[in-house]
Amino acid sequence: MTRAVVFAYHDVGVRCLSVLLDAGVDVALVVTHLDAPGDTIWFDSVAALAARYDIPTVTPDDPNTAEFVAQVTALVPDFLFSFYYKLMLKAPLLQIPRRGAYNMHGSLLPQYRGRVPVNWAVIHGERETGATLHTMTEKPDAGAIVAQQAVPILRDDTAAEVMRKVTCAAEITLHRALPALIAGTASAIPQDLTQGGYFGGRRAEQGRIDWSQSASAIHNLIRAVAPPYPGAFTEVTGKPLRILRSRLRDETSPATVAPALYCTPTGCQVACGGGGTLQLLELELDGVALTPAALYQGMGAGPFAL
């Protein structure tokens, strides 16, 4: 029987672990994370899935210690898999499995290597992303590609909506590639690392809207950080305004040096500094959710400088 040690977290971890179990892989150990205090947990639990199958589960602060490497070595795994596990795995771990170590990444490599690839793809207005199964090296997301599955990004998709598609793509990718991996017949194509780029993590403060940009660029930011992520934000009349959902009204209106918010009984729009008009659909003013019509009733028509 094929034996694996699995490092996993998030929905991608749950679905990919499910693929291994469905295929009859002996998962000797699951390595996952404790949910961080204060985090919004909107995804399924790898630990809960492992518990249903009586799989031993650990949550080491550092999986690269000599003691933990020895623990994994003693299990004599054929494969090591990483499915949305947050920590980097170093050479001593990657060298343990006799048939290779593989990672599932949430982009079409070599595009969007690194952290939060789905969010970055939406920010940049991409119309496609996907999932990639690749060999693991110490350099993140740089190993040879075993399989990929693309998914579309629609113009108004939020990052959370795209993430659900990427989760399905990851499940399909692993399900398609696993028989050849087990049989020892899988091939892998080296990446051209001159293509694409590496991206770091994002912070909540990067959700601040720069209204001098175009309506299209601002719409992409709003989509990319919409809940369950921290959200895009600005200030109106000295109060914090969080914009949770938007729609492009047009991309052709001219640029302006004075971007402003205008409201009517039927909605609110922004004339953006870089050109174009953005309609605001879901809002939070000073921490209170409200409709655009309620914002008009409370503040009037404007214009309000941004």
GROMACS .gro file of N, CA and C in nm, residues 6-13 31-44 46 58-64 81-90 103-105 114-117 136 140-141 198 201 229:
model
  159
    6VAL      N    1   0.099   1.390   0.516
    6VAL     CA    2   0.029   1.501   0.452
    6VAL      C    3   0.035   1.625   0.541
    7PHE      N    4   0.084   1.733   0.484
    7PHE     CA    5   0.084   1.865   0.547
    7PHE      C    6  -0.031   1.942   0.483
    8ALA      N    7  -0.131   1.983   0.562
    8ALA     CA    8  -0.250   2.038   0.497
    8ALA      C    9  -0.327   2.133   0.588
    9TYR      N   10  -0.398   2.225   0.524
    9TYR     CA   11  -0.483   2.323   0.593
    9TYR      C   12  -0.584   2.375   0.492
   10HIS      N   13  -0.691   2.435   0.544
   10HIS     CA   14  -0.788   2.506   0.460
   10HIS      C   15  -0.870   2.407   0.376
   11ASP      N   16  -0.959   2.462   0.293
   11ASP     CA   17  -1.046   2.379   0.210
   11ASP      C   18  -0.967   2.295   0.110
   12VAL      N   19  -0.861   2.352   0.053
   12VAL     CA   20  -0.778   2.275  -0.039
   12VAL      C   21  -0.719   2.154   0.032
   13GLY      N   22  -0.675   2.172   0.156
   13GLY     CA   23  -0.623   2.061   0.233
   13GLY      C   24  -0.727   1.953   0.256
   31VAL      N   25  -0.023   1.667   0.925
   31VAL     CA   26   0.039   1.782   0.991
   31VAL      C   27  -0.042   1.905   0.950
   32THR      N   28  -0.097   1.977   1.047
   32THR     CA   29  -0.182   2.090   1.015
   32THR      C   30  -0.151   2.205   1.112
   33HIS      N   31  -0.240   2.305   1.115
   33HIS     CA   32  -0.221   2.423   1.200
   33HIS      C   33  -0.333   2.435   1.301
   34LEU      N   34  -0.300   2.489   1.416
   34LEU     CA   35  -0.404   2.537   1.506
   34LEU      C   36  -0.461   2.665   1.447
   35ASP      N   37  -0.592   2.682   1.457
   35ASP     CA   38  -0.653   2.806   1.409
   35ASP      C   39  -0.607   2.921   1.499
   36ALA      N   40  -0.559   3.028   1.436
   36ALA     CA   41  -0.504   3.140   1.511
   36ALA      C   42  -0.616   3.217   1.581
   37PRO      N   43  -0.595   3.258   1.707
   37PRO     CA   44  -0.695   3.338   1.777
   37PRO      C   45  -0.728   3.464   1.699
   38GLY      N   46  -0.856   3.493   1.686
   38GLY     CA   47  -0.898   3.613   1.616
   38GLY      C   48  -0.919   3.595   1.468
   39ASP      N   49  -0.872   3.483   1.411
   39ASP     CA   50  -0.893   3.458   1.269
   39ASP      C   51  -1.039   3.426   1.241
   40THR      N   52  -1.087   3.469   1.126
   40THR     CA   53  -1.220   3.430   1.079
   40THR      C   54  -1.207   3.295   1.011
   41ILE      N   55  -1.264   3.190   1.070
   41ILE     CA   56  -1.252   3.055   1.017
   41ILE      C   57  -1.374   3.028   0.929
   42TRP      N   58  -1.356   3.043   0.799
   42TRP     CA   59  -1.466   3.026   0.704
   42TRP      C   60  -1.448   2.903   0.617
   43PHE      N   61  -1.348   2.822   0.651
   43PHE     CA   62  -1.313   2.707   0.570
   43PHE      C   63  -1.319   2.581   0.655
   44ASP      N   64  -1.318   2.465   0.589
   44ASP     CA   65  -1.329   2.337   0.657
   44ASP      C   66  -1.200   2.301   0.730
   46VAL      N   67  -0.908   2.045   0.835
   46VAL     CA   68  -0.830   1.926   0.804
   46VAL      C   69  -0.823   1.834   0.926
   58VAL      N   70  -0.085   1.622   1.409
   58VAL     CA   71   0.002   1.705   1.490
   58VAL      C   72   0.003   1.847   1.435
   59THR      N   73   0.038   1.941   1.522
   59THR     CA   74   0.043   2.084   1.484
   59THR      C   75   0.173   2.147   1.533
   60PRO      N   76   0.286   2.106   1.479
   60PRO     CA   77   0.414   2.159   1.528
   60PRO      C   78   0.431   2.306   1.493
   61ASP      N   79   0.494   2.380   1.584
   61ASP     CA   80   0.526   2.520   1.553
   61ASP      C   81   0.629   2.528   1.440
   62ASP      N   82   0.720   2.431   1.437
   62ASP     CA   83   0.823   2.426   1.334
   62ASP      C   84   0.839   2.281   1.290
   63PRO      N   85   0.796   2.248   1.168
   63PRO     CA   86   0.806   2.109   1.123
   63PRO      C   87   0.948   2.068   1.082
   64ASN      N   88   1.041   2.163   1.085
   64ASN     CA   89   1.176   2.134   1.037
   64ASN      C   90   1.277   2.101   1.146
   81PHE      N   91   0.302   1.512   0.087
   81PHE     CA   92   0.217   1.608   0.016
   81PHE      C   93   0.195   1.730   0.103
   82SER      N   94   0.195   1.846   0.038
   82SER     CA   95   0.162   1.972   0.105
   82SER      C   96   0.045   2.036   0.032
   83PHE      N   97  -0.066   2.057   0.105
   83PHE     CA   98  -0.187   2.115   0.048
   83PHE      C   99  -0.226   2.238   0.129
   84TYR      N  100  -0.181   2.354   0.086
   84TYR     CA  101  -0.211   2.482   0.152
   84TYR      C  102  -0.160   2.487   0.295
   85TYR      N  103  -0.054   2.414   0.322
   85TYR     CA  104   0.015   2.424   0.451
   85TYR      C  105   0.095   2.553   0.450
   86LYS      N  106   0.097   2.626   0.563
   86LYS     CA  107   0.149   2.762   0.564
   86LYS      C  108   0.301   2.772   0.575
   87LEU      N  109   0.366   2.670   0.630
   87LEU     CA  110   0.509   2.680   0.662
   87LEU      C  111   0.594   2.615   0.553
   88MET      N  112   0.712   2.669   0.534
   88MET     CA  113   0.805   2.614   0.437
   88MET      C  114   0.867   2.485   0.491
   89LEU      N  115   0.880   2.387   0.404
   89LEU     CA  116   0.943   2.260   0.440
   89LEU      C  117   1.083   2.258   0.381
   90LYS      N  118   1.181   2.231   0.466
   90LYS     CA  119   1.321   2.238   0.424
   90LYS      C  120   1.372   2.102   0.375
  103ASN      N  121   0.356   1.952  -0.388
  103ASN     CA  122   0.277   2.062  -0.334
  103ASN      C  123   0.166   2.099  -0.431
  104MET      N  124   0.051   2.141  -0.375
  104MET     CA  125  -0.058   2.194  -0.456
  104MET      C  126  -0.062   2.346  -0.436
  105HIS      N  127  -0.046   2.420  -0.546
  105HIS     CA  128  -0.042   2.566  -0.539
  105HIS      C  129  -0.162   2.625  -0.611
  114GLY      N  130   0.426   3.207  -0.467
  114GLY     CA  131   0.430   3.273  -0.337
  114GLY      C  132   0.296   3.273  -0.266
  115ARG      N  133   0.275   3.378  -0.186
  115ARG     CA  134   0.161   3.383  -0.094
  115ARG      C  135   0.033   3.435  -0.162
  116VAL      N  136  -0.079   3.399  -0.104
  116VAL     CA  137  -0.216   3.440  -0.142
  116VAL      C  138  -0.231   3.461  -0.293
  117PRO      N  139  -0.203   3.360  -0.374
  117PRO     CA  140  -0.206   3.378  -0.519
  117PRO      C  141  -0.343   3.413  -0.574
  136MET      N  142   0.823   1.954  -0.494
  136MET     CA  143   0.866   2.051  -0.395
  136MET      C  144   1.017   2.064  -0.394
  140PRO      N  145   1.037   2.820  -0.288
  140PRO     CA  146   0.891   2.802  -0.291
  140PRO      C  147   0.832   2.805  -0.432
  141ASP      N  148   0.745   2.709  -0.458
  141ASP     CA  149   0.665   2.705  -0.581
  141ASP      C  150   0.750   2.704  -0.707
  198TYR      N  151   0.701   3.627  -0.817
  198TYR     CA  152   0.680   3.584  -0.680
  198TYR      C  153   0.612   3.696  -0.602
  201GLY      N  154   0.283   3.792   0.113
  201GLY     CA  155   0.153   3.800   0.179
  201GLY      C  156   0.099   3.942   0.179
  229TYR      N  157  -1.215   3.814   0.383
  229TYR     CA  158  -1.091   3.889   0.401
  229TYR      C  159  -1.124   4.026   0.462
   0.00000   0.00000   0.00000
